[in-house]
Coordinates of C-alpha atoms and ligand atoms in Angstrom, one line a residue:
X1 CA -12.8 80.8 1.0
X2 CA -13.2 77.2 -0.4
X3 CA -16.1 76.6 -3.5
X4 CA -16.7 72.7 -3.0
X5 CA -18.0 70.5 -6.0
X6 CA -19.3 67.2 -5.4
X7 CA -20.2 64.5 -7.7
X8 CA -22.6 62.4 -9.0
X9 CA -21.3 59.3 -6.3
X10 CA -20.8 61.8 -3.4
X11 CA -24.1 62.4 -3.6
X12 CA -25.4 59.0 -4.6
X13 CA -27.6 58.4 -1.2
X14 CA -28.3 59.7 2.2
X15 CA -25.2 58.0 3.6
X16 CA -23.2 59.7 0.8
X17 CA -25.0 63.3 2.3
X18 CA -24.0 62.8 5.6
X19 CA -20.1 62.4 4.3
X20 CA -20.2 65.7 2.8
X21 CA -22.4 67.4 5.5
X22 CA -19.4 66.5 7.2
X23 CA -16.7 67.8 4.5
X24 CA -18.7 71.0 4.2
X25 CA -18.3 71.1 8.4
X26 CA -14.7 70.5 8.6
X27 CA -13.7 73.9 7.6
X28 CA -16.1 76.6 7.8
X29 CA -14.2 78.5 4.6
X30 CA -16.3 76.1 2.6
X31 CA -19.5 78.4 1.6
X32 CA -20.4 77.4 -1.4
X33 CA -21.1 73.8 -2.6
X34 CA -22.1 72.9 -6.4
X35 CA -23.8 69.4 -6.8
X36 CA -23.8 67.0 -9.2
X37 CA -27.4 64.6 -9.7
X38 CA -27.0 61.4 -7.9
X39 CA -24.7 58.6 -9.4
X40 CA -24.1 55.6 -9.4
X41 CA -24.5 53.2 -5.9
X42 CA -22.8 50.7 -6.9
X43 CA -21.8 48.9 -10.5
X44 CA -25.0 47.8 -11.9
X45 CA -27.0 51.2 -10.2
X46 CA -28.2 54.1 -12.6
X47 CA -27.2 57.5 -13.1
X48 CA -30.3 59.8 -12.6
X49 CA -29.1 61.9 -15.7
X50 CA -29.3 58.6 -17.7
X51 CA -32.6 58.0 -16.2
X52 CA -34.0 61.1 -17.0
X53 CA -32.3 61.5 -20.5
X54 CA -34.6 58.1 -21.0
X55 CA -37.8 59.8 -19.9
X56 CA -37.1 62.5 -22.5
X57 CA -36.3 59.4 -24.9
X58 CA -39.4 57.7 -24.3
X59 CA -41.7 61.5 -24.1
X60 CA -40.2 62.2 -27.1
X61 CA -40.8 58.9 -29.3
X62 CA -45.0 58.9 -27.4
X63 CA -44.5 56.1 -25.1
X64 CA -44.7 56.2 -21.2
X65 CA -42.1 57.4 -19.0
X66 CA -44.2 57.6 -15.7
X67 CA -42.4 54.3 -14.6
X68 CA -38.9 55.6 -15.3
X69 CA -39.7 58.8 -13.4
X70 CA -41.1 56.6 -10.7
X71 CA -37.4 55.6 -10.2
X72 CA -36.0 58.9 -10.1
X73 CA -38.8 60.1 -7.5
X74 CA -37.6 57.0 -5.4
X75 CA -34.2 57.9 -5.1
X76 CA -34.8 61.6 -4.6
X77 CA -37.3 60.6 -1.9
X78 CA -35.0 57.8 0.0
X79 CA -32.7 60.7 0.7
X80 CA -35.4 63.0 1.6
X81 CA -36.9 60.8 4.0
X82 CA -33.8 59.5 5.6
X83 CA -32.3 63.1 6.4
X84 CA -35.9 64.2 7.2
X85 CA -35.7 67.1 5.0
X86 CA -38.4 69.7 4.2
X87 CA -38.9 69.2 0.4
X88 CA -42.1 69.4 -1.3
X89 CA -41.0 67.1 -3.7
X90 CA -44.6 65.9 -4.7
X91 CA -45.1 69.2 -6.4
X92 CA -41.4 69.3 -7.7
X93 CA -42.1 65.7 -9.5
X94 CA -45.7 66.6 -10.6
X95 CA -44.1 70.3 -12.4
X96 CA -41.4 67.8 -13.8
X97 CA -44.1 65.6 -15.5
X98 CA -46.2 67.8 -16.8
X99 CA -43.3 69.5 -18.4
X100 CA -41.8 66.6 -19.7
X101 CA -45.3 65.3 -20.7
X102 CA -45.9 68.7 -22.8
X103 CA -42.5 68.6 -24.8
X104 CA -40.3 70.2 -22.4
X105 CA -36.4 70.2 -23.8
X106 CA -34.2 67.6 -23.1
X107 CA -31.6 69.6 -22.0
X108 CA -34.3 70.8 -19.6
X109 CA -35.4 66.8 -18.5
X110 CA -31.4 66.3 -18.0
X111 CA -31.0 69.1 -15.7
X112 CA -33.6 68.2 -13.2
X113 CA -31.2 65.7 -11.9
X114 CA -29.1 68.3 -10.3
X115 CA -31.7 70.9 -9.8
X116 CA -33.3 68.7 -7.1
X117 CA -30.0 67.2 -5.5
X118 CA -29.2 71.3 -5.2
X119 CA -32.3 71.1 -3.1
X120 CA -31.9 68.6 -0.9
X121 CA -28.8 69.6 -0.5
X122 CA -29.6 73.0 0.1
X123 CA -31.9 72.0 3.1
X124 CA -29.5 69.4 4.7
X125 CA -26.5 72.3 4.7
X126 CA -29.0 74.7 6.0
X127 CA -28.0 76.8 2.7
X128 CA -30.1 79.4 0.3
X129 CA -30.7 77.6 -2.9
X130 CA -29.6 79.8 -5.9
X131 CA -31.3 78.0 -9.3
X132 CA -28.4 78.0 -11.9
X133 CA -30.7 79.2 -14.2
X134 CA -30.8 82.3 -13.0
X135 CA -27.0 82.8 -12.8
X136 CA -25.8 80.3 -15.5
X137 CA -25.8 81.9 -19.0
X138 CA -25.7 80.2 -22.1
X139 CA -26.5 81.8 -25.7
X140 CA -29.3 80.7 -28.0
X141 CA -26.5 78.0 -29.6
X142 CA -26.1 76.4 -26.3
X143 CA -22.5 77.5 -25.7
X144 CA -21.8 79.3 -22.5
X145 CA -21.2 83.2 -22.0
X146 CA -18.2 83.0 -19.4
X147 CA -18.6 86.7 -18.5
X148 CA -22.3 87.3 -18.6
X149 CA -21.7 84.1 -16.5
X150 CA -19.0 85.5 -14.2
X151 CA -21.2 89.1 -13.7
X152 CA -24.2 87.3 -12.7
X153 CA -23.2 84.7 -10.6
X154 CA -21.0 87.3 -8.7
X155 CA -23.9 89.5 -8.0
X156 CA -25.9 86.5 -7.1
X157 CA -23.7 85.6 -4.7
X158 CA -22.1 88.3 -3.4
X159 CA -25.1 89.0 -1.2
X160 CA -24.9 85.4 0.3
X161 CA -22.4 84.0 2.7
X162 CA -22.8 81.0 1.5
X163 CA -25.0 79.0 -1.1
X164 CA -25.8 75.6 -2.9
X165 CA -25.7 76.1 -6.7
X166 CA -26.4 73.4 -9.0
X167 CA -24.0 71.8 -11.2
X168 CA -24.6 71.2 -14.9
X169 CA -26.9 73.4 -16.4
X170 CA -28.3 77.4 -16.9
X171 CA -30.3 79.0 -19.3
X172 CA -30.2 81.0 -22.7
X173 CA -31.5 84.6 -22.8
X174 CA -35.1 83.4 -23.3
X175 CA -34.8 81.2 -20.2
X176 CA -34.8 77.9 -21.6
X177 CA -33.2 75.6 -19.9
X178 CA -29.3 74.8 -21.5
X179 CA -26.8 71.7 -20.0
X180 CA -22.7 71.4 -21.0
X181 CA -22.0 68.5 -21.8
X182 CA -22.0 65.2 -19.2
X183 CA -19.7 65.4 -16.3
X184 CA -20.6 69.4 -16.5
X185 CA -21.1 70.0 -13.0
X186 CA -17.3 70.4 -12.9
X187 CA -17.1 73.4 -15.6
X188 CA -20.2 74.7 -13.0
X189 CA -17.7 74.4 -9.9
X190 CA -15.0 76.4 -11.4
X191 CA -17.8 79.1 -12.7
X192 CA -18.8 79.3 -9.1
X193 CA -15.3 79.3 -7.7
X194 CA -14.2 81.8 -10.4
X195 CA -17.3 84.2 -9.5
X196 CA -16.4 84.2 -5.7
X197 CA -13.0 84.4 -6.0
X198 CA -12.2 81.2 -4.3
X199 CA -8.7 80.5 -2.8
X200 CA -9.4 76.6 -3.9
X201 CA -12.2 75.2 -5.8
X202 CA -12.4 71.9 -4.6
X203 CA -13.5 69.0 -6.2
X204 CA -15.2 65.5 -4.2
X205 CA -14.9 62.8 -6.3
X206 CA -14.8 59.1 -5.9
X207 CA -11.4 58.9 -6.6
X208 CA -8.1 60.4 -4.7
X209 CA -6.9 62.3 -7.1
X210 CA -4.8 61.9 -10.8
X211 CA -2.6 58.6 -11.1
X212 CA 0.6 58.9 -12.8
X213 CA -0.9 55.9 -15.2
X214 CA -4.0 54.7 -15.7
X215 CA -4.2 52.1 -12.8
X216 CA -5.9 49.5 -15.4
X217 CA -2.3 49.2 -17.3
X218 CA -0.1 49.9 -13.9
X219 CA -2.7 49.0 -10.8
X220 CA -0.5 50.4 -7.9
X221 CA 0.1 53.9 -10.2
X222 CA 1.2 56.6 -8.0
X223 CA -0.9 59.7 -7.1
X224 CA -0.1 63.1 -8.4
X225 CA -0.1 65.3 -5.6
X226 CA 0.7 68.5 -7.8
X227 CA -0.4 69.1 -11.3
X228 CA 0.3 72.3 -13.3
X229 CA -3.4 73.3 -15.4
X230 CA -0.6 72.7 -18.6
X231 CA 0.1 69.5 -17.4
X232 CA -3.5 68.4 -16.9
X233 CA -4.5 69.8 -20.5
X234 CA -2.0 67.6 -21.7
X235 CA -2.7 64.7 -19.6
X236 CA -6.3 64.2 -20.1
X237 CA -6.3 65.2 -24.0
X238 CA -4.8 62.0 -24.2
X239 CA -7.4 60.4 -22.3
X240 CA -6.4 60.4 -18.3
X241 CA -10.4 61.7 -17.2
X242 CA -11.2 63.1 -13.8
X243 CA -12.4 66.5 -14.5
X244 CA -14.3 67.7 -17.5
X245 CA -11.7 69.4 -20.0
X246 CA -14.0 72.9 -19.9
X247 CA -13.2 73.0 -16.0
X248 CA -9.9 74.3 -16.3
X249 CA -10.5 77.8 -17.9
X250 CA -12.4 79.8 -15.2
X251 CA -10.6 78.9 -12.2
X252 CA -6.6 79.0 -14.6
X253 CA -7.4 82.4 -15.8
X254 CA -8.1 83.8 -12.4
X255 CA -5.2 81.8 -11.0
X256 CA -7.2 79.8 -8.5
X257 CA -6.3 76.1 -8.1
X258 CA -8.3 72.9 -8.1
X259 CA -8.0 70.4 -5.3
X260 CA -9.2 66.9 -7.0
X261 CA -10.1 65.2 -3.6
X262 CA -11.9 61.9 -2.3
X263 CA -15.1 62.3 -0.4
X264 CA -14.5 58.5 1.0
X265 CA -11.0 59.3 2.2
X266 CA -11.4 63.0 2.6
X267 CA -8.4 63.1 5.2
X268 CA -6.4 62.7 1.7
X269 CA -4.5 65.6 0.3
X270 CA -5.8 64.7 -3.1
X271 CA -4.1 66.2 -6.5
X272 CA -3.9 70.2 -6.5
X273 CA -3.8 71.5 -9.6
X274 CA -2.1 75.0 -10.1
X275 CA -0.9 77.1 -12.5
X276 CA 2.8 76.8 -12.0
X277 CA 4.4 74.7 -9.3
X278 CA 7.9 74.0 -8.4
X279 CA 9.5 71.0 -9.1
X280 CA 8.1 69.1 -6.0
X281 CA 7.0 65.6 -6.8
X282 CA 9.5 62.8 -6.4
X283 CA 10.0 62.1 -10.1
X284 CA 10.4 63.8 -12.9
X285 CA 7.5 62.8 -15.3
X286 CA 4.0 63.9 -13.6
X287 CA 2.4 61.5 -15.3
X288 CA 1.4 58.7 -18.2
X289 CA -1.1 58.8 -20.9
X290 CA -2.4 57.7 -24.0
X291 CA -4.9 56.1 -25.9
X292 CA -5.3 53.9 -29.0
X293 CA -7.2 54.4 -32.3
X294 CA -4.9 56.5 -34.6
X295 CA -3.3 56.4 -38.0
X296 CA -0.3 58.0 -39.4
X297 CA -0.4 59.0 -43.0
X298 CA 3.4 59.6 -44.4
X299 CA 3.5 62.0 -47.0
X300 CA 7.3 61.7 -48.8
X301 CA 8.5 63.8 -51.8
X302 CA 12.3 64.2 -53.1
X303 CA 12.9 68.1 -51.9
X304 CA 10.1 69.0 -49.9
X305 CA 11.6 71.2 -47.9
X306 CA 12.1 73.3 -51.0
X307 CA 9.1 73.2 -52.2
X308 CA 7.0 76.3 -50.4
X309 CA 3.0 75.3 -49.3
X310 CA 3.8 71.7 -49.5
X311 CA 3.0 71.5 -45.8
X312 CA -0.3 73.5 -46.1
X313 CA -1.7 71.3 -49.1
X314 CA -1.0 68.1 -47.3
X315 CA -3.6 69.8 -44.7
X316 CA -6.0 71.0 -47.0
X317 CA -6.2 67.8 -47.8
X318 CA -7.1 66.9 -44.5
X319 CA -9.3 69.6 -43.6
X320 CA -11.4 69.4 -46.9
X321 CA -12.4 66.2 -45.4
X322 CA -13.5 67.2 -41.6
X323 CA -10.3 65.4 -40.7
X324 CA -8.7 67.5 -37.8
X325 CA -4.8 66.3 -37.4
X326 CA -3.5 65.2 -34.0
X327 CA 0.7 65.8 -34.5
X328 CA 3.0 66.5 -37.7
X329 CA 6.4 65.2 -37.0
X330 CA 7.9 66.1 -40.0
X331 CA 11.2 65.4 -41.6
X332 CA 13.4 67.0 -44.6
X333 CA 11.6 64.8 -47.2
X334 CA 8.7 63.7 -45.1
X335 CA 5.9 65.0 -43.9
X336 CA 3.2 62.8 -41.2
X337 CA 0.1 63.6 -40.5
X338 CA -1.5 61.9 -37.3
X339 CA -5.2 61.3 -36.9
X340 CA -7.9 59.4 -35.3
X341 CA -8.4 56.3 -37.5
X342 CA -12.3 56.7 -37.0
X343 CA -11.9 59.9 -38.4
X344 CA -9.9 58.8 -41.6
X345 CA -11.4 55.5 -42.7
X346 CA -14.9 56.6 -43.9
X347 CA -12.8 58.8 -46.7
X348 CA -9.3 57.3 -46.4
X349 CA -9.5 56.8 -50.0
X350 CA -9.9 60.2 -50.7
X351 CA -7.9 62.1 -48.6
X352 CA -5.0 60.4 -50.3
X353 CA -6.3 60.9 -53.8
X354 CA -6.5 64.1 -52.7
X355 CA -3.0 64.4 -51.5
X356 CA -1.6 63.1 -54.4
X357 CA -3.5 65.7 -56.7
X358 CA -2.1 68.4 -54.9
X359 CA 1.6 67.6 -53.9
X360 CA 2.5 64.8 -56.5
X361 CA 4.7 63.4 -53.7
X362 CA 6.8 60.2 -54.5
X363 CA 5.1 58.3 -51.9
X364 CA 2.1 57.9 -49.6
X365 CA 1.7 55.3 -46.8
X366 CA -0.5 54.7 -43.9
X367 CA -0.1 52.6 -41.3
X368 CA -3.4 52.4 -38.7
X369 CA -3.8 50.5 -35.0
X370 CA -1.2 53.1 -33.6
X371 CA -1.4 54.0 -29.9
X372 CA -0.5 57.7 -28.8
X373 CA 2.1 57.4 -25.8
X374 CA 2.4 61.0 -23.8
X375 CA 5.0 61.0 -20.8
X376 CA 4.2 64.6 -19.4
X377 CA 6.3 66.7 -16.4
X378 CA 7.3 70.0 -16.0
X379 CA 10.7 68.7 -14.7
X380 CA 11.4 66.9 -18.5
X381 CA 12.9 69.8 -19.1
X382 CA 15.6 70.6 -16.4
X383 CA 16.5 66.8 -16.7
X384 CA 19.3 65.0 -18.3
X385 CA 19.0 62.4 -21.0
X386 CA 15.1 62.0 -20.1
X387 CA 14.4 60.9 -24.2
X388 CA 17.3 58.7 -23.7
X389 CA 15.7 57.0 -21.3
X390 CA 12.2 56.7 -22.2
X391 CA 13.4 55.4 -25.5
X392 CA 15.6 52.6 -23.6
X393 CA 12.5 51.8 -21.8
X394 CA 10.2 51.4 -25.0
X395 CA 13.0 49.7 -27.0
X396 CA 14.3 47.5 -24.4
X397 CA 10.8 45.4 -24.6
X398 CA 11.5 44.9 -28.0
X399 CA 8.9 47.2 -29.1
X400 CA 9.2 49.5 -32.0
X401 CA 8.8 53.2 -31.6
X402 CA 6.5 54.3 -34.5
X403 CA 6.6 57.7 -34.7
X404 CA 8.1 60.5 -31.8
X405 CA 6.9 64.0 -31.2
X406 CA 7.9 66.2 -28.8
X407 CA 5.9 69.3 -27.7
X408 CA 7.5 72.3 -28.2
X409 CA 7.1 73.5 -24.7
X410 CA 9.4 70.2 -23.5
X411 CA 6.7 69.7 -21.6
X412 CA 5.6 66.2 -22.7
X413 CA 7.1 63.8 -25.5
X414 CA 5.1 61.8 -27.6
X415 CA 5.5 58.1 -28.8
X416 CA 3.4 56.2 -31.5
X417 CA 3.7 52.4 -30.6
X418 CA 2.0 49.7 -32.7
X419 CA -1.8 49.2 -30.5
X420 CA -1.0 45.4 -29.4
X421 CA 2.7 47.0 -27.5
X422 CA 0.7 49.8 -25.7
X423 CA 0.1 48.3 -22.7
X424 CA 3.4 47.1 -22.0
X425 CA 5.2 50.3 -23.5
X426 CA 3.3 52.7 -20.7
X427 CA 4.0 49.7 -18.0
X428 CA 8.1 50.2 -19.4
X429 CA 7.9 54.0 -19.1
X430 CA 6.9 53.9 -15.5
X431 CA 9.5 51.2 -14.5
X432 CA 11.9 53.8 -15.5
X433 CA 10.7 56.5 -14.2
X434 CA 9.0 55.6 -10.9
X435 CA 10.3 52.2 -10.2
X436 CA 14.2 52.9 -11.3
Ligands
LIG501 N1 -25.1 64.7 -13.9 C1 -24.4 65.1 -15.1 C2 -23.8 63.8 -15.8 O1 -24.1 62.7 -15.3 C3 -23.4 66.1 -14.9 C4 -22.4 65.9 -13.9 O2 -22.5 64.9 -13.1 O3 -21.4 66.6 -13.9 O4 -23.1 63.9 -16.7

């Protein structure tokens, strides 16, 4: 049995509907469907969320936000109209006001974007509606409760062959209204898929799946067609984005995979993501990723290695400061510390006065505009002279490696490049790798 999830551009317009009336057709193990609210059209469109985050906006500060919801109402209703559907959405819009008008949350205003595409939705599939906030828990903090989650959604659905849950929000024990964070419909998805015990949760994007760079910096980038859940934590914290980082822990834990798929080219395989998978794709890196905006701080000291806790006060240094550390290469006599530079230069200053009051080390520098490099496979592993080569690669464009860390779990080494070579280190990486 498949849990689908479809986003915010799947379900943008009517003609957008019909496409996934048709997905959700295809193959009858597809029961359940989670929705996102309806994005984008087209570049230049609106996001309802962002529309109705700006009613909130304008409720909250005493202006008007009549003609904002206006443009929400006409979305919801173009869809309504052209798939005929039996929605009272008068009253829905006129509750929606009112509570918006009277202070309601705007967590609440946010979530009314999905609630009523879970609606339409639900009529169009000829589905029962199930409101997430009766099967979405979060506590009074706004963080979810996974297994109150997991035990109500599972009872909720268990009586139902198949449903239409919305994506993105719940509600705390006292029934207010709670949202994750944007792009949450995802995390949602692999709730639902995790509740049903799904064999694939599914998720229709605009987008076929992970590349194996971003396909600004390399524009004919390979798809992934098989990602481990590691590989994907380590791919998108260095910024490759296609599913919300929260999505991965229901559906990993009870070993289900993810199918990333388009729902403009649905005959595509897509990217699945599982927990382990053989060494199947044609290369051995999975994929490319990084982003810009850090700082290395080198800490050096004559005999530092001798010298027990030095490690420890270089991080208190750190952490006394909100500063949360990225990697630590470390050598005999040196010690780095990478970190975001946003997060350094407000007490740059500091930090380092800091540092020096508590390790007296013989020298401090810090060099900013660093980009993080990540070249991440499973396969690194098995394979022969794979640092060798990447480092060719890097070096062979006359760029200077900066700094190199490499995971522990050989699953991914890390290079720090100076911000201006990014772009042409990642496009030297993937000539080696893919292009050989
Ligand atoms: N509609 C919400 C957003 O725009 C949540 C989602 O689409 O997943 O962030």
């Amino acid at each position: 049995m498949i849990v689908t999830k479809f986003g915010g551009s799947s379900l943008a317009d009517a003609g957008q509907f019909r496409k996934v009336k048709q997905i959700m057709e295809m193959d009858h193990e597809r029961k359940y469907a989670v929705p996102s609210a309806p994005g984008k059209r087209g570049s230049g469109d609106d996001k309802v969320t962002d529309l109705l985050y700006a009613c909130h906006a304008a409720a909250a500060e005493g202006k008007p936000f009549k003609h904002i919801l206006e443009r929400i109402r006409a979305r919801f209703e173009e869809i309504r109209s052209e798939l005929a559907l039996q929605v009272d959405l008068d009253a829905e819009f006129a509750r929606i006001e009112k509570d918006i008008a009277s202070g309601a949350s705007r967590d609440y205003a946010a979530s009314r974007g999905e609630y009523l595409n879970g609606k339409l939705l639900a009529a169009y599939l000829e589905m029962p509606f199930v409101d997430a906030k009766d099967a979405v828990r979060f506590d009074r903090d706004g963080r979810l409760m996974e297994e109150e989650t997991n035990a109500l959604l599972s009872e909720k659905l268990h009586s139902l062959a198949r449903a239409v849950v919305p994506g993105f929000y719940g509600a705390d024990p006292d029934g207010n209204i709670r949202t994750f964070s944007r792009g949450g419909s995802d995390v949602s998805g692999a709730l639902v898929a995790r509740a049903v015990n799904a064999d694939i949760y599914e998720n229709w994007t605009d987008v076929t799946g992970f590349r194996m760079a971003d396909p600004r910096i390399v524009p004919d980038a390979q798809y992934i067609s098989t990602l481990t859940y590691r590989e994907l934590r380590e791919l998108s914290y260095m910024g490759a984005s296609v599913l919300h980082e929260d999505a991965v822990f229901p559906v990993r834990k009870a070993g289900i995979p993810t199918n990333i798929r388009n729902t403009n080219d649905p005959k595509h395989p897509g990217t699945m993501i599982r927990a382990n998978a053989g060494q199947d794709n044609a290369h051995i890196i999975t994929g490319i990723a990084g982003h810009k905006g850090f700082s290395i701080v080198s800490v050096e000291k004559d005999m530092m290695n001798a010298e027990l806790g030095f490690g420890r006060r270089v991080l208190q240094a750190f952490e006394e400061y909100g500063i949360s550390f990225e990697h630590l290469p470390t050598g005999i006599d040196t010690m780095c510390v990478v970190v975001h530079e946003k997060e350094l230069a407000p007490h740059k200053d500091e930090v380092l006065a800091r540092i020096r009051e508590l390790v007296q080390p013989d020298t401090i520098t810090v060099s900013d505009h660093l980009a993080l490099i990540a070249t991440v496979g499973r396969g690194m592993v098995r394979a022969f002279g794979t640092a060798a080569r990447l480092f060719t690669a890097i070096s062979s464009q006359g760029i200077s490696i900066r700094t190199i860390d490499q995971g522990s779990s050989e699953l991914n080494i890390i290079v720090g490049v100076d911000e201006d070579d990014f772009e042409v280190a990642v496009r030297a990486i993937y000539d080696a790798f893919v292009r050989m």
